[in-house]
Amino acid sequence: MRNNRVHNQLRDIEIIPNFTKHAEGSVLISVGDTKVICNASIEERVPPFMRGSGKGWITAEYAMLPRATETRNIRESSKGKVSGRTMEIQRLIGRALRAVVNLDAIGERTIWIDCDVIQADGGTRTASITGAFVAMVYALGTLVDKGTLKSIPITDYLAAISVGVLPDGMEILDLEYAEDSIAHVDMNVVMTGKGEFVELQGTGEEATFTSAQLTKMLDLANEGLQQIFEMQKQAIHDYKEKLDCK
Amino acid sequence: MRNNRVHNQLRDIEIIPNFTKHAEGSVLISVGDTKVICNASIEERVPPFMRGSGKGWITAEYAMLPRATETRNIRESSKGKVSGRTMEIQRLIGRALRAVVNLDAIGERTIWIDCDVIQADGGTRTASITGAFVAMVYALGTLVDKGTLKSIPITDYLAAISVGVLPDGMEILDLEYAEDSIAHVDMNVVMTGKGEFVELQGTGEEATFTSAQLTKMLDLANEGLQQIFEMQKQAIHDYKEKLDCK
Amino acid sequence: MRNNRVHNQLRDIEIIPNFTKHAEGSVLISVGDTKVICNASIEERVPPFMRGSGKGWITAEYAMLPRATETRNIRESSKGKVSGRTMEIQRLIGRALRAVVNLDAIGERTIWIDCDVIQADGGTRTASITGAFVAMVYALGTLVDKGTLKSIPITDYLAAISVGVLPDGMEILDLEYAEDSIAHVDMNVVMTGKGEFVELQGTGEEATFTSAQLTKMLDLANEGLQQIFEMQKQAIHDYKEKLDCK
Amino acid sequence: MRNNRVHNQLRDIEIIPNFTKHAEGSVLISVGDTKVICNASIEERVPPFMRGSGKGWITAEYAMLPRATETRNIRESSKGKVSGRTMEIQRLIGRALRAVVNLDAIGERTIWIDCDVIQADGGTRTASITGAFVAMVYALGTLVDKGTLKSIPITDYLAAISVGVLPDGMEILDLEYAEDSIAHVDMNVVMTGKGEFVELQGTGEEATFTSAQLTKMLDLANEGLQQIFEMQKQAIHDYKEKLDCK
Amino acid sequence: MRNNRVHNQLRDIEIIPNFTKHAEGSVLISVGDTKVICNASIEERVPPFMRGSGKGWITAEYAMLPRATETRNIRESSKGKVSGRTMEIQRLIGRALRAVVNLDAIGERTIWIDCDVIQADGGTRTASITGAFVAMVYALGTLVDKGTLKSIPITDYLAAISVGVLPDGMEILDLEYAEDSIAHVDMNVVMTGKGEFVELQGTGEEATFTSAQLTKMLDLANEGLQQIFEMQKQAIHDYKEKLDCK
Amino acid sequence: MRNNRVHNQLRDIEIIPNFTKHAEGSVLISVGDTKVICNASIEERVPPFMRGSGKGWITAEYAMLPRATETRNIRESSKGKVSGRTMEIQRLIGRALRAVVNLDAIGERTIWIDCDVIQADGGTRTASITGAFVAMVYALGTLVDKGTLKSIPITDYLAAISVGVLPDGMEILDLEYAEDSIAHVDMNVVMTGKGEFVELQGTGEEATFTSAQLTKMLDLANEGLQQIFEMQKQAIHDYKEKLDCK
């Protein structure tokens, strides 16, 4: 556990763009041993409830390979239904990304985000958000390359990280699975480049947390996310100048 | 909207115990025009993954009558599947209640919480948690009445409320539907009687929020929840002395 | 059992209109300890197979809250399918109501009837029909109030009751659950205000019945239903003069 | 329509036992152009809710080949769910057969009845009951042949027929499809050899019926069923002496 | 087993056209104790992915009655899903038939093939193909009879048979169930009248097979299929002169 | 198309073992632009139908990431059912692997094979079989490493490749997507190291093929598979000496 990391230290993060060839944006993100393929696809139409609105839409799906985890999980396609946990995560990813995109500017298009975890070690939903942001930049970038859009209508950077409280009361940044499974509190923070919150989900696992603990966790999250924004900037360097938020 | 309420004012709240006759605990909670039947049932066994553990379990289900809302919704039983929103809410309710119950003390029993919204006007998930807490006290109380348990193994009061930020930037307490549908930020706060957080879920709806706004919202939530704990105490007065947390 | 009722005596019946605020027609009907919320909703279109016909349609759905019964039932939404019993009941309710409505006169609209049992003690399907008739009058009444229709195109009153034969051979009216579970014969009678049959469903439960018993049961049903029609007239008094059948 | 039949005349009926080779009882019944394969299978166990009761159980399933009808129907296996109509019919068949079998005497066995309509022309559910009775006699007969049972524990003959009222007010026996689709009233009567009712299901199709019409329809049904009982006796002649009801 | 058949001998085959009355083409095929109803229906439209193409489509569905087999099978409609085996077979039947039909010539129509096994004794999928071909000729023949088509746009005869290798190494033709369940190799061969392959599916059942065995099996299949083509010609004799392939 | 490959030339193939960390065997196989993650998991029990047999079992699942293909596919978990194509492929993979494993020797264990296509360009099912064989060797190797098994109970090498006939009549080896979509014949050949067939699936796509073409295709397949067996031997070199087949 922690592998010699100090409490405010991120795991090694790697963001590899252009991972597969068909998707408009395709990223492999590794956060320690957590590895997620984030693909962004452009579809030239929107869901029925938005037709004629002139606006675009972003929707996300999330899944794990059966053996992404230590014990094999049954495929959700075999079970014939998607679990509550999966639904929660894919709703979160979609909502988070929509907060930093100017949906009016992308026109009646849907951006499909597919986050497929090929190896899991805690923090798969936050890694998915961080990687999906980069994939989305690439996908929207193809619309700029083709001349369909003049710029990439993204209003700010977006990334996510987990923070928590260990049983000994220590607040920590970026929980790996072994930590996550014992933590008394687990909080996911989705933040913009400017440092504003998009989403905050804190849960006491058969436990509670105080205002003071909340403050410390939010500081840790902010510290970690600033480093991650830098990595995202590297990963999208070709498209950086074309972003609305630059 | 607001119906002359000031920004830190709760809607009228009513908690009616013994609402239906079969459930061990049965509560009708009204928060303004939001009305939820919260039933708590005791089952004398636990789910397979807990058998032999000696511990109990609490699980929750949530649904809306098709015409609880302004426009009729298709029944989830007709669609053949439960929506992501429903799953998120029922996972939240179960997790929240488990945080204040000593599961070891209830033995290998499951408490089923059923929250059925018969009329919706915003805040159905927080009303469900607040009402379900009372129904659960009554259900566990029957075990004390029968002599199965010596006391009600609840470690603290538990209630929930929503807070948010209106487009004009004002932080408000207890959003009704008309407010909820325009708010830039929507946050659900689940808190214990001692004022500690159990769950915090804040979402910018295609918007973001700052640290300062977070602080103001949490203060509003705390203020409202203190009033709600008093109503819960009234609603359970017969069982109050039998609670572990008193 | 029977609670001192004589064999041809109905339980106490109460019909409360305007029970919830969103539905065009909303009724809470109590028949003894059986309580059903009957909501009628107007939808401004018909199912695909009727489009362009100029006619309206009436369709019904029926469900029980999980703890409407002594033992908790699994939700049909969780099971992912609707049981045969539920389907039979909702087909019966819809068919019965359509028999007294002039579908040509309501135009291409669907009336959705939702019968949700919140407490069950026998006779939930007959209570649903009786209550749904009243809810439907209110819903169609809103179309008259708005000037869309000139009158409420209902051709007769409609109500339902159960009759049966106890193991000792006595024919009884309006079976409560304890009676229903031991009765040798169980019959549901749906009748119009004029005393004609709309639906007759008699079942020997691992038993049979004779012509003579059939006659006695139908007499009991007729006697009970005449009283119920009077209660319906009270419950709809504001709309009574606007009914085609008056 | 009617094909020169008078109002109280049955269509040609043929009951062919031993139709397929694997089922313990296998019957092809033809009622005019309606043809149903009725198979009865013996399973050496009962459903979970009856284990340890010492009693047997009878359960029925019903289906149509997609092209049993004039227009092809979608298979229920392709739709992934069984329709309300199918469920109603299979519940009816099972309930009807259970009324004439001594379930205690057959021991902890299930008799599965499969009614598969290969050609439909009205009256498929009543033909299914009539044919299934014969298949069930054969299936129970194999238990007598093997010495497992001393006699066939059937307490009476059982058959079913439809009656109805045509738009011109004439009551008729044994409706074929063209009649069924225009009839104002449609009633299915399940009767025992002694002339007692097991099940009575009368429906006004957007119409109603009077007591006098009910009496005439029941007389027609009785007249037709007496002829059908004679055909059943022929079809089971080898086992006739082994029936409890003889 | 084999019932005195020699290794290259077919079972008795019977092909009965006009088996049921509603389908445009309806065939009962018996291959030994295997009996399959093959119905072909003409629908005046094609699936969405082919609309506007001017071409027709052929699609097949396959099912077994629950008691077609020695032990009763659960209905796929009850299970709510179609098994992998069923899907494989229906995809095979459709693909095979499409190989000998000029889809351009039939216009925007779908031919639905329904193969329903009423008694199974091995070789149900090959009997289905052989019978379905005849049913399809009759169905397309009705379009010629009505003057919609000038000829039946079938380019060649089509039939199928199984071959295999027994544990003792002997290659055999037309496996019945008892043989199929012990064979080391099982191969289905779909062939045209001209002797060309349409489909070849050979499977070693926890075993393998050599090139030499393959050759012997294909020779047996060819020998058997030549006899079957003769029977098909008899079964369609009225339409034979109207076939494009004559 | 062909990218300068000659007709009997394989695409570049790469087999990377130990691709993810949790699975007992984990392989990434690339065949040209087709990339499949093949994970093999050991479960210490067998399916119900095999319990007590003392034998092991091998079962396979196959899926594509939504954006493995040029156009995004809907997830099968979202559709709630697995397609016929997927079922066919996963049945094929499992059957093929079982042909070369001594199931008695592995004891009551299940080997789960998960083939997840992350990028598709034709031949995903044959690449899955080839890669899954290697993953399975590694997974069984861990049982040897732990001393549970003395050797890896695999009786021969196993790999698969596609062959086909182009519209111009040329037989080709290892079809990529552009070829596959126009080929008149498509055949998948699964072969053992000794050159015997395990599975042969040849399909004329609205076309047929002759015996002579079959022979040429099988020769091409054999030629390609010999090269692939060499690559498999490299990929499993650490375990090679522990294989029963060596």
Short mmCIF file of N, CA, C and O in Angstrom, two decimals, chain D residues 12 35 55 72 83 89 113 125 134 140 155 200 236 241:
data_model
loop_
_atom_site.label_atom_id
_atom_site.label_comp_id
_atom_site.label_asym_id
_atom_site.label_seq_id
_atom_site.Cartn_x
_atom_site.Cartn_y
_atom_site.Cartn_z
N ASP D 12 -66.36 -29.55 -36.46
CA ASP D 12 -65.83 -30.91 -36.40
C ASP D 12 -64.65 -30.96 -35.44
O ASP D 12 -63.74 -30.12 -35.52
N LYS D 35 -55.94 -26.07 -34.60
CA LYS D 35 -55.18 -27.29 -34.31
C LYS D 35 -54.12 -27.00 -33.24
O LYS D 35 -53.32 -26.08 -33.40
N LYS D 55 -47.56 -33.24 -2.07
CA LYS D 55 -48.54 -33.04 -3.13
C LYS D 55 -47.88 -32.80 -4.48
O LYS D 55 -46.75 -32.35 -4.55
N ARG D 72 -48.28 -13.19 -39.80
CA ARG D 72 -47.24 -13.74 -38.94
C ARG D 72 -47.06 -12.92 -37.66
O ARG D 72 -46.99 -11.70 -37.70
N SER D 83 -46.40 -12.37 -23.62
CA SER D 83 -47.45 -11.34 -23.60
C SER D 83 -48.46 -11.60 -22.49
O SER D 83 -48.58 -12.71 -21.97
N ILE D 89 -53.81 -17.07 -20.60
CA ILE D 89 -54.25 -18.37 -21.09
C ILE D 89 -53.56 -19.50 -20.36
O ILE D 89 -54.18 -20.48 -19.94
N ILE D 113 -47.92 -29.16 -18.83
CA ILE D 113 -48.81 -29.19 -19.99
C ILE D 113 -48.29 -28.16 -20.99
O ILE D 113 -48.13 -26.99 -20.64
N ARG D 125 -57.82 -21.40 -26.75
CA ARG D 125 -57.65 -21.70 -25.33
C ARG D 125 -58.60 -22.80 -24.87
O ARG D 125 -58.21 -23.64 -24.06
N VAL D 134 -57.00 -34.78 -22.12
CA VAL D 134 -56.71 -36.11 -22.66
C VAL D 134 -55.23 -36.45 -22.54
O VAL D 134 -54.85 -37.55 -22.11
N LEU D 140 -50.65 -39.54 -16.89
CA LEU D 140 -50.87 -40.20 -15.60
C LEU D 140 -51.04 -41.71 -15.79
O LEU D 140 -50.63 -42.51 -14.93
N THR D 155 -60.70 -36.75 -10.86
CA THR D 155 -62.00 -36.86 -10.19
C THR D 155 -63.18 -36.61 -11.12
O THR D 155 -64.32 -36.89 -10.76
N LEU D 200 -65.45 -19.53 -15.53
CA LEU D 200 -66.42 -18.82 -16.35
C LEU D 200 -65.80 -17.47 -16.65
O LEU D 200 -65.50 -16.72 -15.72
N ILE D 236 -59.72 -41.65 -24.81
CA ILE D 236 -58.94 -42.23 -23.71
C ILE D 236 -59.39 -43.65 -23.40
O ILE D 236 -59.10 -44.17 -22.32
N GLU D 241 -61.09 -47.18 -17.76
CA GLU D 241 -61.41 -47.98 -16.58
C GLU D 241 -60.47 -47.70 -15.41
O GLU D 241 -60.72 -48.09 -14.27
#
